[in-house]
mmCIF file of C-alpha atoms and ligand atoms in Angstrom:
data_model
loop_
_atom_site.group_PDB
_atom_site.id
_atom_site.type_symbol
_atom_site.label_atom_id
_atom_site.label_comp_id
_atom_site.label_asym_id
_atom_site.label_seq_id
_atom_site.Cartn_x
_atom_site.Cartn_y
_atom_site.Cartn_z
ATOM 1 C CA MET G 1 -2.876 -15.246 3.424
ATOM 2 C CA ALA G 2 -2.844 -14.415 -0.170
ATOM 3 C CA PHE G 3 -3.405 -11.037 -1.559
ATOM 4 C CA ASP G 4 -6.679 -10.064 -3.580
ATOM 5 C CA THR G 5 -6.492 -11.499 -7.040
ATOM 6 C CA GLU G 6 -7.392 -7.850 -8.263
ATOM 7 C CA LEU G 7 -4.192 -6.686 -6.550
ATOM 8 C CA TYR G 8 -2.075 -9.211 -8.481
ATOM 9 C CA ARG G 9 -3.877 -7.896 -11.787
ATOM 10 C CA ALA G 10 -3.083 -4.445 -10.851
ATOM 11 C CA VAL G 11 0.616 -5.165 -10.466
ATOM 12 C CA GLU G 12 0.671 -7.234 -13.848
ATOM 13 C CA ARG G 13 -0.924 -4.125 -15.582
ATOM 14 C CA GLU G 14 1.701 -1.954 -13.925
ATOM 15 C CA LEU G 15 4.595 -4.085 -15.262
ATOM 16 C CA GLU G 16 2.979 -4.038 -18.552
ATOM 17 C CA ALA G 17 2.829 -0.368 -18.639
ATOM 18 C CA ILE G 18 6.409 -0.097 -17.403
ATOM 19 C CA ARG G 19 7.684 -2.424 -20.193
ATOM 20 C CA LYS G 20 5.858 -0.366 -22.845
ATOM 21 C CA GLU G 21 7.266 3.023 -21.387
ATOM 22 C CA ASN G 22 10.895 1.324 -21.453
ATOM 23 C CA GLU G 23 10.361 0.698 -25.071
ATOM 24 C CA SER G 24 9.263 4.247 -25.977
ATOM 25 C CA ASP G 25 11.903 5.584 -23.751
ATOM 26 C CA LEU G 26 14.484 3.800 -25.949
ATOM 27 C CA ALA G 27 12.761 4.823 -29.140
ATOM 28 C CA ARG G 28 12.960 8.569 -28.021
ATOM 29 C CA ARG G 29 16.732 8.020 -27.109
ATOM 30 C CA ARG G 30 17.557 6.360 -30.308
ATOM 31 C CA MET G 31 16.018 9.230 -32.287
ATOM 32 C CA ALA G 32 17.838 11.748 -30.487
ATOM 33 C CA VAL G 33 21.298 9.927 -30.750
ATOM 34 C CA PHE G 34 20.788 9.282 -34.657
ATOM 35 C CA THR G 35 19.745 12.957 -35.307
ATOM 36 C CA LYS G 36 22.714 14.191 -33.527
ATOM 37 C CA VAL G 37 25.000 11.616 -34.757
ATOM 38 C CA PRO G 38 23.975 9.953 -38.067
ATOM 39 C CA LYS G 39 27.194 7.903 -38.185
ATOM 40 C CA ILE G 40 25.912 6.148 -35.015
ATOM 41 C CA GLU G 41 22.757 4.850 -36.804
ATOM 42 C CA GLY G 42 25.031 3.145 -39.438
ATOM 43 C CA LEU G 43 27.028 1.564 -36.999
ATOM 44 C CA ASP G 44 23.959 0.430 -35.174
ATOM 45 C CA ASP G 45 22.640 -1.263 -38.267
ATOM 46 C CA GLU G 46 25.896 -2.993 -38.911
ATOM 47 C CA ILE G 47 26.082 -4.232 -35.460
ATOM 48 C CA LYS G 48 22.577 -5.750 -35.874
ATOM 49 C CA SER G 49 23.298 -7.368 -39.336
ATOM 50 C CA LEU G 50 26.478 -9.132 -37.656
ATOM 51 C CA GLY G 51 24.148 -10.464 -34.980
ATOM 52 C CA LEU G 52 21.886 -11.976 -37.740
ATOM 53 C CA LYS G 53 24.803 -13.405 -39.535
ATOM 54 C CA LEU G 54 26.044 -14.935 -36.382
ATOM 55 C CA TYR G 55 22.686 -16.568 -35.937
ATOM 56 C CA LYS G 56 22.673 -17.925 -39.488
ATOM 57 C CA ILE G 57 26.274 -19.351 -39.237
ATOM 58 C CA ALA G 58 24.997 -21.276 -36.046
ATOM 59 C CA LEU G 59 22.084 -22.596 -37.962
ATOM 60 C CA ASP G 60 24.229 -23.570 -40.960
ATOM 61 C CA GLY G 61 26.376 -26.134 -38.762
ATOM 62 C CA GLY G 62 29.658 -27.594 -39.730
ATOM 63 C CA ASP G 63 33.040 -26.231 -38.382
ATOM 64 C CA VAL G 64 31.795 -22.717 -37.553
ATOM 65 C CA GLN G 65 33.850 -21.882 -34.529
ATOM 66 C CA ASP G 66 36.445 -19.764 -36.625
ATOM 67 C CA LYS G 67 33.716 -17.796 -38.420
ATOM 68 C CA ILE G 68 32.040 -16.889 -35.263
ATOM 69 C CA THR G 69 35.085 -15.777 -33.584
ATOM 70 C CA LYS G 70 35.858 -13.588 -36.353
ATOM 71 C CA LEU G 71 32.212 -12.164 -36.342
ATOM 72 C CA ARG G 72 32.393 -11.620 -32.640
ATOM 73 C CA ALA G 73 35.506 -9.617 -32.990
ATOM 74 C CA SER G 74 34.237 -7.190 -35.604
ATOM 75 C CA GLN G 75 31.136 -6.994 -33.755
ATOM 76 C CA LYS G 76 33.252 -5.945 -30.598
ATOM 77 C CA ALA G 77 35.227 -3.615 -32.437
ATOM 78 C CA LEU G 78 32.006 -1.951 -33.786
ATOM 79 C CA LEU G 79 30.374 -1.634 -30.240
ATOM 80 C CA GLN G 80 33.398 0.043 -28.995
ATOM 81 C CA GLU G 81 33.456 2.496 -31.931
ATOM 82 C CA ARG G 82 29.967 3.224 -31.272
ATOM 83 C CA GLU G 83 30.488 3.554 -27.472
ATOM 84 C CA ALA G 84 33.336 5.913 -28.168
ATOM 85 C CA LEU G 85 31.140 7.968 -30.498
ATOM 86 C CA LEU G 86 28.363 8.168 -27.953
ATOM 87 C CA LEU G 87 30.682 9.266 -25.263
ATOM 88 C CA GLU G 88 32.264 11.953 -27.531
ATOM 89 C CA ASN G 89 28.960 13.425 -28.287
ATOM 90 C CA GLY G 90 27.926 13.729 -24.554
ATOM 91 C CA PHE G 91 25.610 10.477 -24.319
ATOM 92 C CA ALA G 92 25.761 7.822 -21.981
ATOM 93 C CA PRO G 93 27.315 4.410 -22.987
ATOM 94 C CA ASP G 94 24.024 2.637 -22.405
ATOM 95 C CA GLU G 95 22.110 5.315 -24.453
ATOM 96 C CA LEU G 96 21.055 2.641 -26.922
ATOM 97 C CA SER G 97 19.799 0.032 -24.576
ATOM 98 C CA ILE G 98 16.851 -0.455 -22.687
ATOM 99 C CA ARG G 99 16.976 0.837 -19.150
ATOM 100 C CA TYR G 100 15.141 -1.330 -16.772
ATOM 101 C CA ARG G 101 13.667 -0.118 -13.590
ATOM 102 C CA CYS G 102 14.587 -3.508 -11.908
ATOM 103 C CA ALA G 103 17.727 -5.046 -13.392
ATOM 104 C CA LYS G 104 17.044 -8.330 -11.634
ATOM 105 C CA CYS G 105 14.041 -9.403 -13.617
ATOM 106 C CA LYS G 106 14.024 -6.796 -16.386
ATOM 107 C CA ASP G 107 10.824 -5.586 -15.527
ATOM 108 C CA THR G 108 8.919 -8.932 -15.866
ATOM 109 C CA GLY G 109 8.300 -9.426 -12.241
ATOM 110 C CA THR G 110 9.615 -12.896 -12.207
ATOM 111 C CA VAL G 111 13.127 -14.517 -11.836
ATOM 112 C CA GLY G 112 13.325 -18.117 -12.784
ATOM 113 C CA THR G 113 9.829 -19.179 -11.481
ATOM 114 C CA ALA G 114 9.649 -16.995 -8.456
ATOM 115 C CA ASN G 115 8.297 -13.440 -8.073
ATOM 116 C CA CYS G 116 10.809 -10.781 -8.111
ATOM 117 C CA ASP G 117 11.248 -8.636 -4.822
ATOM 118 C CA CYS G 118 10.027 -5.591 -7.074
ATOM 119 C CA TYR G 119 6.781 -7.584 -7.590
ATOM 120 C CA LYS G 120 6.129 -8.425 -4.071
ATOM 121 C CA LYS G 121 6.848 -4.637 -3.099
ATOM 122 C CA LYS G 122 4.494 -3.335 -5.701
ATOM 123 C CA LEU G 123 1.892 -5.843 -4.455
ATOM 124 C CA ILE G 124 2.175 -4.446 -0.746
ATOM 125 C CA LEU G 125 2.099 -0.862 -2.264
ATOM 126 C CA LYS G 126 -1.077 -1.726 -4.137
ATOM 127 C CA ALA G 127 -2.528 -2.870 -0.926
ATOM 128 C CA TYR G 128 -1.430 0.225 1.070
ATOM 129 C CA GLU G 129 -2.979 2.393 -1.795
ATOM 130 C CA GLU G 130 -6.135 0.489 -1.618
ATOM 131 C CA SER G 131 -6.403 0.766 2.320
ATOM 132 C CA ASN G 132 -6.453 4.667 1.891
ATOM 133 C CA LEU G 133 -3.480 4.682 4.359
ATOM 134 C CA SER G 134 -0.627 4.943 1.911
ATOM 135 C CA GLY G 135 0.272 8.359 3.124
ATOM 136 C CA MET G 136 0.441 7.428 6.728
ATOM 137 C CA LEU G 137 2.220 4.226 6.509
ATOM 138 C CA GLU G 138 5.505 5.483 5.518
ATOM 139 C CA ASP G 139 6.627 6.482 9.066
ATOM 140 C CA GLN G 140 4.057 4.726 11.209
ATOM 141 C CA SER G 141 4.699 1.215 12.249
ATOM 142 C CA PHE G 142 5.371 -0.688 15.511
ATOM 143 C CA ALA G 143 8.935 -0.359 15.067
ATOM 144 C CA THR G 144 8.825 3.599 14.961
ATOM 145 C CA PHE G 145 6.248 3.608 17.700
ATOM 146 C CA ASP G 146 7.783 5.792 20.453
ATOM 147 C CA LEU G 147 6.554 5.296 23.944
ATOM 148 C CA SER G 148 8.875 7.908 25.291
ATOM 149 C CA VAL G 149 6.428 10.540 24.217
ATOM 150 C CA TYR G 150 3.845 9.439 26.947
ATOM 151 C CA PRO G 151 4.463 10.794 30.450
ATOM 152 C CA ASP G 152 5.433 8.170 33.115
ATOM 153 C CA GLU G 153 3.661 9.806 35.980
ATOM 154 C CA VAL G 154 1.139 7.920 37.654
ATOM 155 C CA GLY G 155 -1.946 9.704 37.848
ATOM 156 C CA GLU G 156 -5.683 8.906 38.889
ATOM 157 C CA TYR G 157 -5.702 5.723 36.889
ATOM 158 C CA GLY G 158 -3.015 3.991 38.946
ATOM 159 C CA MET G 159 -0.801 3.682 36.183
ATOM 160 C CA SER G 160 1.090 6.215 33.778
ATOM 161 C CA PRO G 161 0.054 6.848 30.313
ATOM 162 C CA ARG G 162 3.380 5.389 29.383
ATOM 163 C CA GLU G 163 2.736 1.907 31.181
ATOM 164 C CA ASN G 164 -0.953 1.822 29.521
ATOM 165 C CA MET G 165 0.573 2.536 26.188
ATOM 166 C CA GLU G 166 3.242 -0.139 26.690
ATOM 167 C CA VAL G 167 0.338 -2.637 27.396
ATOM 168 C CA LEU G 168 -1.803 -1.392 24.497
ATOM 169 C CA LEU G 169 1.292 -1.632 22.203
ATOM 170 C CA GLY G 170 1.918 -5.104 23.298
ATOM 171 C CA ARG G 171 -1.778 -6.210 22.792
ATOM 172 C CA ALA G 172 -1.785 -4.379 19.354
ATOM 173 C CA LYS G 173 1.251 -6.383 18.140
ATOM 174 C CA THR G 174 -0.156 -9.769 19.152
ATOM 175 C CA TYR G 175 -3.400 -8.861 17.676
ATOM 176 C CA ALA G 176 -1.801 -8.255 14.307
ATOM 177 C CA SER G 177 0.587 -11.210 14.421
ATOM 178 C CA GLU G 178 -2.083 -13.826 15.541
ATOM 179 C CA PHE G 179 -4.882 -12.093 13.482
ATOM 180 C CA GLU G 180 -6.322 -15.221 12.435
ATOM 181 C CA LYS G 181 -6.993 -16.369 15.935
ATOM 182 C CA GLN G 182 -8.743 -13.280 17.117
ATOM 183 C CA LYS G 183 -12.287 -13.634 17.729
ATOM 184 C CA LYS G 184 -13.076 -10.029 18.962
ATOM 185 C CA SER G 185 -12.863 -6.582 17.213
ATOM 186 C CA LEU G 186 -11.297 -3.691 18.716
ATOM 187 C CA LEU G 187 -12.482 -0.376 20.281
ATOM 188 C CA PHE G 188 -9.879 2.191 21.120
ATOM 189 C CA TRP G 189 -11.430 5.212 23.181
ATOM 190 C CA GLY G 190 -10.115 8.223 24.796
ATOM 191 C CA ASP G 191 -9.541 12.032 24.169
ATOM 192 C CA PRO G 192 -7.912 13.262 20.902
ATOM 193 C CA GLY G 193 -4.010 13.084 20.411
ATOM 194 C CA LEU G 194 -3.122 9.966 22.441
ATOM 195 C CA GLY G 195 -2.204 7.917 19.390
ATOM 196 C CA LYS G 196 -5.351 5.897 18.699
ATOM 197 C CA THR G 197 -4.826 6.489 14.771
ATOM 198 C CA PHE G 198 -1.244 5.931 15.072
ATOM 199 C CA LEU G 199 -1.546 2.491 16.687
ATOM 200 C CA SER G 200 -4.489 1.529 14.237
ATOM 201 C CA THR G 201 -2.120 2.430 11.456
ATOM 202 C CA CYS G 202 0.661 0.179 12.931
ATOM 203 C CA ILE G 203 -1.850 -2.821 13.119
ATOM 204 C CA ALA G 204 -2.882 -1.975 9.487
ATOM 205 C CA LYS G 205 0.635 -2.038 8.316
ATOM 206 C CA ALA G 206 1.388 -5.326 9.880
ATOM 207 C CA LEU G 207 -1.656 -6.766 8.540
ATOM 208 C CA LEU G 208 -1.330 -5.393 4.850
ATOM 209 C CA LYS G 209 2.161 -6.840 4.786
ATOM 210 C CA ASN G 210 0.774 -10.293 5.557
ATOM 211 C CA GLY G 211 -1.674 -10.007 2.401
ATOM 212 C CA TYR G 212 -4.918 -9.112 4.410
ATOM 213 C CA SER G 213 -7.093 -6.471 2.997
ATOM 214 C CA VAL G 214 -7.397 -3.423 5.113
ATOM 215 C CA ILE G 215 -9.501 -0.244 4.632
ATOM 216 C CA TYR G 216 -9.211 2.764 6.666
ATOM 217 C CA GLU G 217 -12.125 5.356 6.614
ATOM 218 C CA THR G 218 -13.123 7.990 8.923
ATOM 219 C CA ALA G 219 -16.788 7.585 10.428
ATOM 220 C CA TYR G 220 -17.734 10.760 8.744
ATOM 221 C CA SER G 221 -16.843 9.803 5.017
ATOM 222 C CA THR G 222 -18.104 6.256 5.783
ATOM 223 C CA PHE G 223 -21.599 7.690 6.579
ATOM 224 C CA THR G 224 -21.265 10.098 3.719
ATOM 225 C CA MET G 225 -20.427 7.283 1.271
ATOM 226 C CA LEU G 226 -23.300 5.209 2.533
ATOM 227 C CA GLU G 227 -25.777 8.076 2.319
ATOM 228 C CA ASP G 228 -24.563 9.061 -0.985
ATOM 229 C CA LEU G 229 -25.176 5.458 -2.481
ATOM 230 C CA LYS G 230 -28.448 5.236 -0.641
ATOM 231 C CA PHE G 231 -29.897 8.344 -2.052
ATOM 232 C CA ASN G 232 -28.109 8.211 -5.503
ATOM 233 C CA LYS G 233 -26.063 11.380 -4.811
ATOM 234 C CA SER G 234 -22.937 10.241 -6.511
ATOM 235 C CA ASP G 235 -21.659 10.838 -10.208
ATOM 236 C CA ASN G 236 -20.189 7.475 -10.380
ATOM 237 C CA ALA G 237 -22.610 5.050 -8.540
ATOM 238 C CA GLU G 238 -20.534 2.054 -9.731
ATOM 239 C CA LYS G 239 -17.180 3.231 -8.253
ATOM 240 C CA LEU G 240 -19.095 4.179 -5.001
ATOM 241 C CA ARG G 241 -20.694 0.787 -4.750
ATOM 242 C CA PHE G 242 -17.379 -0.825 -5.161
ATOM 243 C CA LYS G 243 -15.960 1.194 -2.255
ATOM 244 C CA VAL G 244 -18.797 0.533 -0.073
ATOM 245 C CA ASP G 245 -18.611 -3.195 -0.792
ATOM 246 C CA LYS G 246 -15.010 -3.172 0.381
ATOM 247 C CA LEU G 247 -16.182 -1.461 3.791
ATOM 248 C CA TYR G 248 -18.271 -4.627 4.332
ATOM 249 C CA GLN G 249 -15.814 -7.234 2.813
ATOM 250 C CA CYS G 250 -12.373 -6.153 3.763
ATOM 251 C CA ASP G 251 -10.542 -8.441 6.184
ATOM 252 C CA PHE G 252 -10.140 -5.483 8.679
ATOM 253 C CA LEU G 253 -11.851 -2.163 8.632
ATOM 254 C CA ILE G 254 -10.666 0.811 10.469
ATOM 255 C CA LEU G 255 -13.512 3.138 11.533
ATOM 256 C CA ASP G 256 -11.691 6.189 12.673
ATOM 257 C CA ASP G 257 -13.089 9.163 14.749
ATOM 258 C CA LEU G 258 -16.407 7.771 15.366
ATOM 259 C CA GLY G 259 -18.662 10.300 17.419
ATOM 260 C CA SER G 260 -17.130 13.427 15.835
ATOM 261 C CA GLU G 261 -19.782 13.539 13.014
ATOM 262 C CA PHE G 262 -23.296 14.843 13.507
ATOM 263 C CA ALA G 263 -25.427 11.823 14.268
ATOM 264 C CA THR G 264 -28.823 11.264 12.750
ATOM 265 C CA GLN G 265 -31.294 8.464 12.694
ATOM 266 C CA TYR G 266 -29.631 7.769 9.420
ATOM 267 C CA THR G 267 -26.041 7.440 10.720
ATOM 268 C CA THR G 268 -27.172 5.402 13.515
ATOM 269 C CA SER G 269 -28.577 2.825 11.405
ATOM 270 C CA ALA G 270 -26.048 2.827 8.922
ATOM 271 C CA LEU G 271 -23.362 2.243 11.863
ATOM 272 C CA PHE G 272 -25.387 -0.714 13.110
ATOM 273 C CA ASP G 273 -25.587 -2.256 9.785
ATOM 274 C CA ILE G 274 -21.877 -1.990 9.147
ATOM 275 C CA VAL G 275 -20.933 -3.208 12.659
ATOM 276 C CA ASN G 276 -23.492 -5.970 12.563
ATOM 277 C CA SER G 277 -22.895 -7.162 9.033
ATOM 278 C CA ARG G 278 -19.215 -7.568 9.758
ATOM 279 C CA LEU G 279 -20.013 -9.526 13.022
ATOM 280 C CA ILE G 280 -22.178 -11.840 11.063
ATOM 281 C CA SER G 281 -19.544 -12.510 8.379
ATOM 282 C CA GLY G 282 -16.787 -13.112 10.944
ATOM 283 C CA LYS G 283 -14.798 -9.884 9.789
ATOM 284 C CA LYS G 284 -12.960 -7.940 12.331
ATOM 285 C CA THR G 285 -13.206 -4.042 12.791
ATOM 286 C CA LEU G 286 -11.270 -1.548 14.704
ATOM 287 C CA ILE G 287 -13.295 1.694 15.959
ATOM 288 C CA ASN G 288 -11.401 4.602 17.207
ATOM 289 C CA THR G 289 -13.604 7.099 19.390
ATOM 290 C CA ASN G 290 -13.529 9.933 21.569
ATOM 291 C CA LEU G 291 -16.687 8.778 23.332
ATOM 292 C CA SER G 292 -17.019 6.427 26.178
ATOM 293 C CA ILE G 293 -19.283 3.317 26.030
ATOM 294 C CA ASP G 294 -21.977 5.281 27.703
ATOM 295 C CA GLU G 295 -21.774 8.280 25.271
ATOM 296 C CA LEU G 296 -21.664 5.801 22.343
ATOM 297 C CA MET G 297 -24.840 4.233 23.972
ATOM 298 C CA HIS G 298 -26.461 7.735 23.864
ATOM 299 C CA LYS G 299 -25.447 8.679 20.690
ATOM 300 C CA TYR G 300 -26.014 5.716 18.811
ATOM 301 C CA THR G 301 -28.619 3.723 20.749
ATOM 302 C CA GLU G 302 -28.316 0.715 22.922
ATOM 303 C CA ARG G 303 -28.664 -1.650 20.134
ATOM 304 C CA VAL G 304 -25.189 -0.432 18.520
ATOM 305 C CA ALA G 305 -23.661 -0.233 21.964
ATOM 306 C CA SER G 306 -24.454 -3.735 22.860
ATOM 307 C CA ARG G 307 -23.086 -5.297 19.696
ATOM 308 C CA ILE G 308 -19.665 -3.321 20.580
ATOM 309 C CA ILE G 309 -19.877 -4.291 24.274
ATOM 310 C CA GLY G 310 -20.428 -8.115 23.266
ATOM 311 C CA HIS G 311 -17.934 -8.328 20.481
ATOM 312 C CA TYR G 312 -15.249 -5.814 21.004
ATOM 313 C CA THR G 313 -12.288 -5.570 23.081
ATOM 314 C CA MET G 314 -12.136 -1.912 24.489
ATOM 315 C CA TYR G 315 -9.023 -0.216 25.271
ATOM 316 C CA GLU G 316 -8.833 3.098 26.755
ATOM 317 C CA PHE G 317 -6.190 5.604 25.957
ATOM 318 C CA PHE G 318 -5.579 8.400 28.666
ATOM 319 C CA GLY G 319 -3.202 11.225 29.401
ATOM 320 C CA ASP G 320 -2.499 14.548 28.019
ATOM 321 C CA ASP G 321 -2.515 15.212 24.065
ATOM 322 C CA ILE G 322 0.967 14.077 23.082
ATOM 323 C CA ARG G 323 0.761 15.997 19.887
ATOM 324 C CA LEU G 324 0.680 19.431 21.967
ATOM 325 C CA LYS G 325 3.598 18.085 23.944
ATOM 326 C CA LYS G 326 5.494 17.145 21.005
ATOM 327 C CA SER G 327 4.956 20.692 19.485
ATOM 328 C CA ASP G 328 5.946 22.258 22.989
ATOM 329 C CA VAL G 329 9.273 20.604 22.844
ATOM 330 C CA SER G 330 10.059 21.549 19.254
ATOM 331 C CA GLY G 331 8.872 25.152 19.922
ATOM 332 C CA SER G 332 10.998 25.521 22.930
HETATM 333 ZN ZN1 LIG O 401 12.174 -6.985 -10.136
#
């Protein structure tokens, strides 16, 4: 799966800005050094002119080895003198060189014909930013998912919350790793504080790493955006249109906290439109909600609920709020 072309462009722009910043950073440092120790500027000019001479000798041809050796020796002496002067005056030995953020590719983004690791990292970071998840993604992943916070007492459900989460975690991992094969969207439902958003973020992170476009929005802000666009309430309609388009077009949309907003006829039809459009275009969605399917039906009509029943795999989260449990532990 390849990343969006727009993300590559964004990374290229970032690298270009870094290279420019490197240049002006060097110019600033040179200025500071030459102002404090004018002698270094003279040495610097000499070193440069020797470099030019070296180039000229090589072009002249003939038996140039001796000349080159001599020039190199005087250049080396000058460099040593310059470095000693820099240190003496409290500067770093590399004060007059470009300082690259990535030494491997010198901030070009490529090593030979391949993309540098720093380029790939930037690409994933851009995808994170675009997803609205960048803040949450740092510590939330399948690797950090902690089943032990879920109680292992078997209650009315015939299995413990921990066993249930173990199953959900396994399904979520498979869903993400075999994303292309998945036919259905997902609905996570259950009381607040049981890890629905966390598990969604884990799926998002795995997908983003593989180059899928993922957008995370709460239902509330989704409806607000759609409404602002429809009724021309935004100062920046073009930007808003772009964001709304992403909701429809991204590979995976996470619609968090559906049901907590005040439902109107408008939100109901907006929800139907987004759910249905994504189904038609074969895009998968993950809805998190505190509502059961009956409650969804009540709140958003049967038309919406039937789309969800037919095309979503539903997973129930149950147990007590693990966030409260965690704070109990830390508070005691
Ligand atoms: Zn690099």
